[in-house]
Short mmCIF file of C-alpha atoms and ligand atoms in Angstrom, two decimals:
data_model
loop_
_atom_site.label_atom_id
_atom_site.label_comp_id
_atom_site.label_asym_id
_atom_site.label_seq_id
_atom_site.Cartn_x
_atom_site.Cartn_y
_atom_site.Cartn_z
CA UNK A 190 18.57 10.62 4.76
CA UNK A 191 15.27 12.50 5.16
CA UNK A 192 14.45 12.77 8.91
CA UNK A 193 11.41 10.84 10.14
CA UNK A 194 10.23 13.71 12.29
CA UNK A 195 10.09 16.20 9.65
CA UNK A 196 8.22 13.96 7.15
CA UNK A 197 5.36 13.08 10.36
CA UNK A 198 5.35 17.01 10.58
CA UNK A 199 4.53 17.10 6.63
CA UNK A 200 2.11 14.42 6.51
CA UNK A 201 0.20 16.36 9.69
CA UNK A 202 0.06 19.03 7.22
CA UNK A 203 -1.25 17.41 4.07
CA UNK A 204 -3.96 14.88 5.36
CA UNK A 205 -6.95 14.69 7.72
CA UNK A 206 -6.71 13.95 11.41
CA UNK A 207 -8.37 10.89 10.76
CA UNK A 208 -6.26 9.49 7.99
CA UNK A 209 -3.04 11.15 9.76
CA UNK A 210 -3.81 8.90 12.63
CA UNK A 211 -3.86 5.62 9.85
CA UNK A 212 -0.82 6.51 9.02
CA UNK A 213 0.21 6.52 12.21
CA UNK A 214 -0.69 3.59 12.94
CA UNK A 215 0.65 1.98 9.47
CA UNK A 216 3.86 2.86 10.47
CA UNK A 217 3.64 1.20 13.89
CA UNK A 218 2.52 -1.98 12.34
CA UNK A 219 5.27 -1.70 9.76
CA UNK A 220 7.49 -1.38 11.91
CA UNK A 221 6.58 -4.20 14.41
CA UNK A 222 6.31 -6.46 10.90
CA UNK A 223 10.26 -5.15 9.57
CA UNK A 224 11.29 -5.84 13.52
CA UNK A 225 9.87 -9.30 13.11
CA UNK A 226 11.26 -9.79 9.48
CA UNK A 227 14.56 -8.36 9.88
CA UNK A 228 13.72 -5.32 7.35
CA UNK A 229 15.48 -1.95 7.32
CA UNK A 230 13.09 -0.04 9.96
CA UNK A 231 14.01 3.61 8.20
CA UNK A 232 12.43 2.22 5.04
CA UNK A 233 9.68 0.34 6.87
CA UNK A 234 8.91 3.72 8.77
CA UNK A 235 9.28 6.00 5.70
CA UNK A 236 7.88 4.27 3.34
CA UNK A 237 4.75 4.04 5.69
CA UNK A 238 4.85 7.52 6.08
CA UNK A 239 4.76 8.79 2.39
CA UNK A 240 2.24 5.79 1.23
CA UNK A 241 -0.93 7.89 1.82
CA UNK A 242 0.58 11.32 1.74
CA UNK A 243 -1.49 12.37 -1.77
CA UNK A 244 -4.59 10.43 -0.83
CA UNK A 245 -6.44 13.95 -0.17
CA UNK A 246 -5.78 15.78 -3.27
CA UNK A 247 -8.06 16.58 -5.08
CA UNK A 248 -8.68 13.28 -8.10
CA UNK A 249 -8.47 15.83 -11.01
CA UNK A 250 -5.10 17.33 -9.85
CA UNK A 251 -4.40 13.65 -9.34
CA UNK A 252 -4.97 12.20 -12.50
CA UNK A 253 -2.94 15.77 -14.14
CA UNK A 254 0.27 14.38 -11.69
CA UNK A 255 0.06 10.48 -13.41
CA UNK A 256 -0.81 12.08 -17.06
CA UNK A 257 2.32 14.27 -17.04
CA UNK A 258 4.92 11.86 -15.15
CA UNK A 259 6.57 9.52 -17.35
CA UNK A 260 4.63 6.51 -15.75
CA UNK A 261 2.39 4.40 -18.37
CA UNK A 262 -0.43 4.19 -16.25
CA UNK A 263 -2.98 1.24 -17.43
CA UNK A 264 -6.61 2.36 -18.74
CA UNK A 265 -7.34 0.68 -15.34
CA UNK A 266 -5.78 2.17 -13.29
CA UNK A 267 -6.68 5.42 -15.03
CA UNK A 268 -10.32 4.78 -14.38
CA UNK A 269 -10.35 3.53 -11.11
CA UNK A 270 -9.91 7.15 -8.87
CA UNK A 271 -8.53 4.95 -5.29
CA UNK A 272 -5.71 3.97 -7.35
CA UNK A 273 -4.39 7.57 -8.07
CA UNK A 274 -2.96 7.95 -4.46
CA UNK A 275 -0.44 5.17 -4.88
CA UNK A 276 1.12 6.58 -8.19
CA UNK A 277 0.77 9.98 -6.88
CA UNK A 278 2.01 9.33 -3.66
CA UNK A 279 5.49 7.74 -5.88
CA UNK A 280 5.95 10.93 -8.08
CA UNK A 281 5.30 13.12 -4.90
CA UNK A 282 8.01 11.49 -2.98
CA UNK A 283 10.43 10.97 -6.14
CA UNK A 284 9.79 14.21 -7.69
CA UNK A 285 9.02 16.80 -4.85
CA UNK A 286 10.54 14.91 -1.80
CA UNK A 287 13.57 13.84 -3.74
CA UNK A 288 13.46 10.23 -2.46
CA UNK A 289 15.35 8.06 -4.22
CA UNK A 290 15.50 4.78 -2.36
CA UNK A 291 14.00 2.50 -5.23
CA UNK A 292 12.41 -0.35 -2.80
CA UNK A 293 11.07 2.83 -0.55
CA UNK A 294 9.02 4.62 -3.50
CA UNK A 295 8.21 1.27 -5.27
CA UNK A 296 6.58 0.13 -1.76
CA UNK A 297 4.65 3.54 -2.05
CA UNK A 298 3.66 2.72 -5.68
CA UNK A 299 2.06 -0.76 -4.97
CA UNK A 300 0.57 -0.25 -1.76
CA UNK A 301 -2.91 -0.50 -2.99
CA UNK A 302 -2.56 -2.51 -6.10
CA UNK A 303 0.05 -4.99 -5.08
CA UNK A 304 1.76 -6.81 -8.04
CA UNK A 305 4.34 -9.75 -8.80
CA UNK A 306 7.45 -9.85 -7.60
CA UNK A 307 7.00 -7.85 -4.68
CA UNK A 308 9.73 -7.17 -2.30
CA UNK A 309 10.01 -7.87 1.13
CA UNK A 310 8.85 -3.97 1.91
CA UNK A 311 6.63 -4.04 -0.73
CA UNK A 312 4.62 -6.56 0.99
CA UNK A 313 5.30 -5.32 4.60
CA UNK A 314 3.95 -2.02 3.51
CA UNK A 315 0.55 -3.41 1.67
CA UNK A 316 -0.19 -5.19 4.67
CA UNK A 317 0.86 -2.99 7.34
CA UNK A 318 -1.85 -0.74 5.07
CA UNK A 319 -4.36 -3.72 5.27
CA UNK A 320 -4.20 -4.57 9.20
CA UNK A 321 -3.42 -0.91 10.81
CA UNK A 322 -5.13 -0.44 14.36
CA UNK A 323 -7.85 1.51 12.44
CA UNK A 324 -9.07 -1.19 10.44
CA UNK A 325 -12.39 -2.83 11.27
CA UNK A 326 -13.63 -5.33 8.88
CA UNK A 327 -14.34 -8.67 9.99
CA UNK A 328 -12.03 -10.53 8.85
CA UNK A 329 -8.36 -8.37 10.13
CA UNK A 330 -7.80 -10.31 13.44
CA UNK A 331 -7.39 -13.20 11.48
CA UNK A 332 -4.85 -11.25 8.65
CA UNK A 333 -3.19 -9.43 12.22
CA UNK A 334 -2.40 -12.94 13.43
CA UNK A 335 -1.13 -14.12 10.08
CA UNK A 336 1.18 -11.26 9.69
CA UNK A 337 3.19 -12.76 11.79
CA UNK A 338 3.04 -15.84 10.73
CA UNK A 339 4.14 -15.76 7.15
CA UNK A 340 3.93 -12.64 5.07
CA UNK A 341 3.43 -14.43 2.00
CA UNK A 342 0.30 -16.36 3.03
CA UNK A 343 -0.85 -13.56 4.61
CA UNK A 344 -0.88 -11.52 1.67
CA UNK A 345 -2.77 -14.11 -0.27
CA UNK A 346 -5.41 -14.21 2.04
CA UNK A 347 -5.40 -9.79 1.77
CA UNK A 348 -5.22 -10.32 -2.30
CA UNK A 349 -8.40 -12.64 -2.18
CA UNK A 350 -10.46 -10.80 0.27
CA UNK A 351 -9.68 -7.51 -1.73
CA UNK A 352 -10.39 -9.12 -5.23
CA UNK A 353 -13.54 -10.62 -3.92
CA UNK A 354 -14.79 -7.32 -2.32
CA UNK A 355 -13.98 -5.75 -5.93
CA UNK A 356 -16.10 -8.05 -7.99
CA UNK A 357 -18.91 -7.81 -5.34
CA UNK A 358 -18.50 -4.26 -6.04
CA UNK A 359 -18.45 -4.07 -9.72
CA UNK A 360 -14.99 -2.48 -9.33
CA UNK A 361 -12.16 -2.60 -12.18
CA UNK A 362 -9.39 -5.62 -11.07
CA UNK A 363 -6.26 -4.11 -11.91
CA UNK A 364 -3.64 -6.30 -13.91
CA UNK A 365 -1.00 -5.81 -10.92
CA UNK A 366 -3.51 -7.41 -8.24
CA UNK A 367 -4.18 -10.37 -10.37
CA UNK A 368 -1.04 -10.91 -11.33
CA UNK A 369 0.06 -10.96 -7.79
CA UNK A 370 -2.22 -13.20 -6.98
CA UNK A 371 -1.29 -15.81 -9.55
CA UNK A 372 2.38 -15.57 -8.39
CA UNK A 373 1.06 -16.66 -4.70
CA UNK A 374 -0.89 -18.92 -5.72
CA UNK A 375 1.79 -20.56 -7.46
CA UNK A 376 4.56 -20.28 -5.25
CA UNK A 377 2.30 -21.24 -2.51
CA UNK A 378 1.56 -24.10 -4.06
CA UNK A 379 -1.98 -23.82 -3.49
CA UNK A 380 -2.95 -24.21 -7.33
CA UNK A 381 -5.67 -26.46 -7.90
CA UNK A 382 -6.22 -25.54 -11.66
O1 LIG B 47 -5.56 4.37 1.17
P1 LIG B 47 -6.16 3.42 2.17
O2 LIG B 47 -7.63 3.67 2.39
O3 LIG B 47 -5.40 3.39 3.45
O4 LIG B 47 -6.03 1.94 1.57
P2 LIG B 47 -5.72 1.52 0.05
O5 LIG B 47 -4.57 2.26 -0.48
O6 LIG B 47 -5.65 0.03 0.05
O7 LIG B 47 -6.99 2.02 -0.75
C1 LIG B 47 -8.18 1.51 -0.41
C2 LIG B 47 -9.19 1.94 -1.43
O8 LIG B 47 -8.87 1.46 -2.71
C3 LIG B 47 -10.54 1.34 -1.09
O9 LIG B 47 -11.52 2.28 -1.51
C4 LIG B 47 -10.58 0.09 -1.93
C5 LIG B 47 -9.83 0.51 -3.12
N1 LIG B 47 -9.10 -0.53 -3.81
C6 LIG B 47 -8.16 -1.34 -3.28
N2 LIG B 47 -7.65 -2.12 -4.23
C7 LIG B 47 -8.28 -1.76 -5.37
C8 LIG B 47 -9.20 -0.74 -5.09
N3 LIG B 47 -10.00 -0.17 -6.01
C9 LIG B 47 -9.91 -0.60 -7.26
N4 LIG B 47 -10.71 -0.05 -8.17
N5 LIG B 47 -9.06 -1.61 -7.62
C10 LIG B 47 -8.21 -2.21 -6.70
O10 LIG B 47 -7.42 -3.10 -7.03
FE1 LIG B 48 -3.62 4.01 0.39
FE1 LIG B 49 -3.29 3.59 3.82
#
């Protein structure tokens, strides 16, 4: 097992103080949400730790990571440059790190996009991401307080906002973020047609 300290001590090195500090606080929230959900608090805590570890390379050396892995990535994804960090941030902790906890580098993978069938960390991890201390849009009291509530409605409510703010945005709506959404809305039972 990879100790906790020396990954902090890597991501110090490889980000900002600024987005150091988010990640900081992502694993905090993570791992108030695995306390609360009974998860595994060394994957809540790692995984939290690698998910933005790539998000300051450059997007060129990015995009050379994801073309020479042997990950498919969608024309989508391939065109929309926030996206690289979550794929790069997998192959950096699979290839380079040598982490091989499946759930731990999938929760890395998916952070941004989110996508069906999510598990348990998966979905800690995205919104852990979404409702960190550093977060300041309007609407992340309410998703704090639903955290802890139920993490599946709670990530509905993170989907919509984030698919909303992409088509007010012209932004790309990758397949993995609607199709997580439909599986909500469908389990949820909140499908009105
Ligand atoms: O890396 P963080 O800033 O902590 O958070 P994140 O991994 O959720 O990335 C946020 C960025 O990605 C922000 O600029 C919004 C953008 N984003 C989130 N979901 C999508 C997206 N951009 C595109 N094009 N498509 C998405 O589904
Ligand atoms: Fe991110
Ligand atoms: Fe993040």
């Amino acid at each position: 097992m990879i100790p906790l300290k020396e990954l902090e001590e890597l991501a110090k090195k490889s980000v900002s103080k600024k987005r150091f500090k988010h990640i900081i606080n992502v694993c905090e929230q993570a791992e108030s949400l695995g306390k609360h959900y009974h998860e595994d608090i060394y994957q809540c805590r790692l995984a939290a730790l690698l998910h933005d570890m790539t998000k300051e390379l450059k997007f060129e050396s990015q995009l050379q990571m994801i073309l020479k892995s042997d990950i498919m990535a969608s024309d989508i994804i391939l065109k929309s440059t926030p996206l690289y960090h979550a794929v790069t941030g997998y192959i950096y902790a699979k290839d380079e790190l040598g982490i091989t906890d499946i759930n731990v580098l999938n929760a890395v993978r998916y952070h941004t996009t989110g996508r069906a069938g999510m598990s348990k960390l998966e979905k800690i991890i995205y919104i852990a991401d979404a409702i960190s201390m550093d977060r300041k849009y309007k609407e992340v009291a309410r998703f704090r307080e639903l955290s802890f509530v139920d993490l599946d409605i709670c990530l509905l409510e993170i989907i919509r906002h984030t698919i909303r703010y992409l088509v007010k945005d012209n932004c790309l709506i990758p397949a993995d973020t609607l199709n997580c959404y439909n599986e909500l809305i469908v389990n949820l039972g909140e499908i009105r047609c």
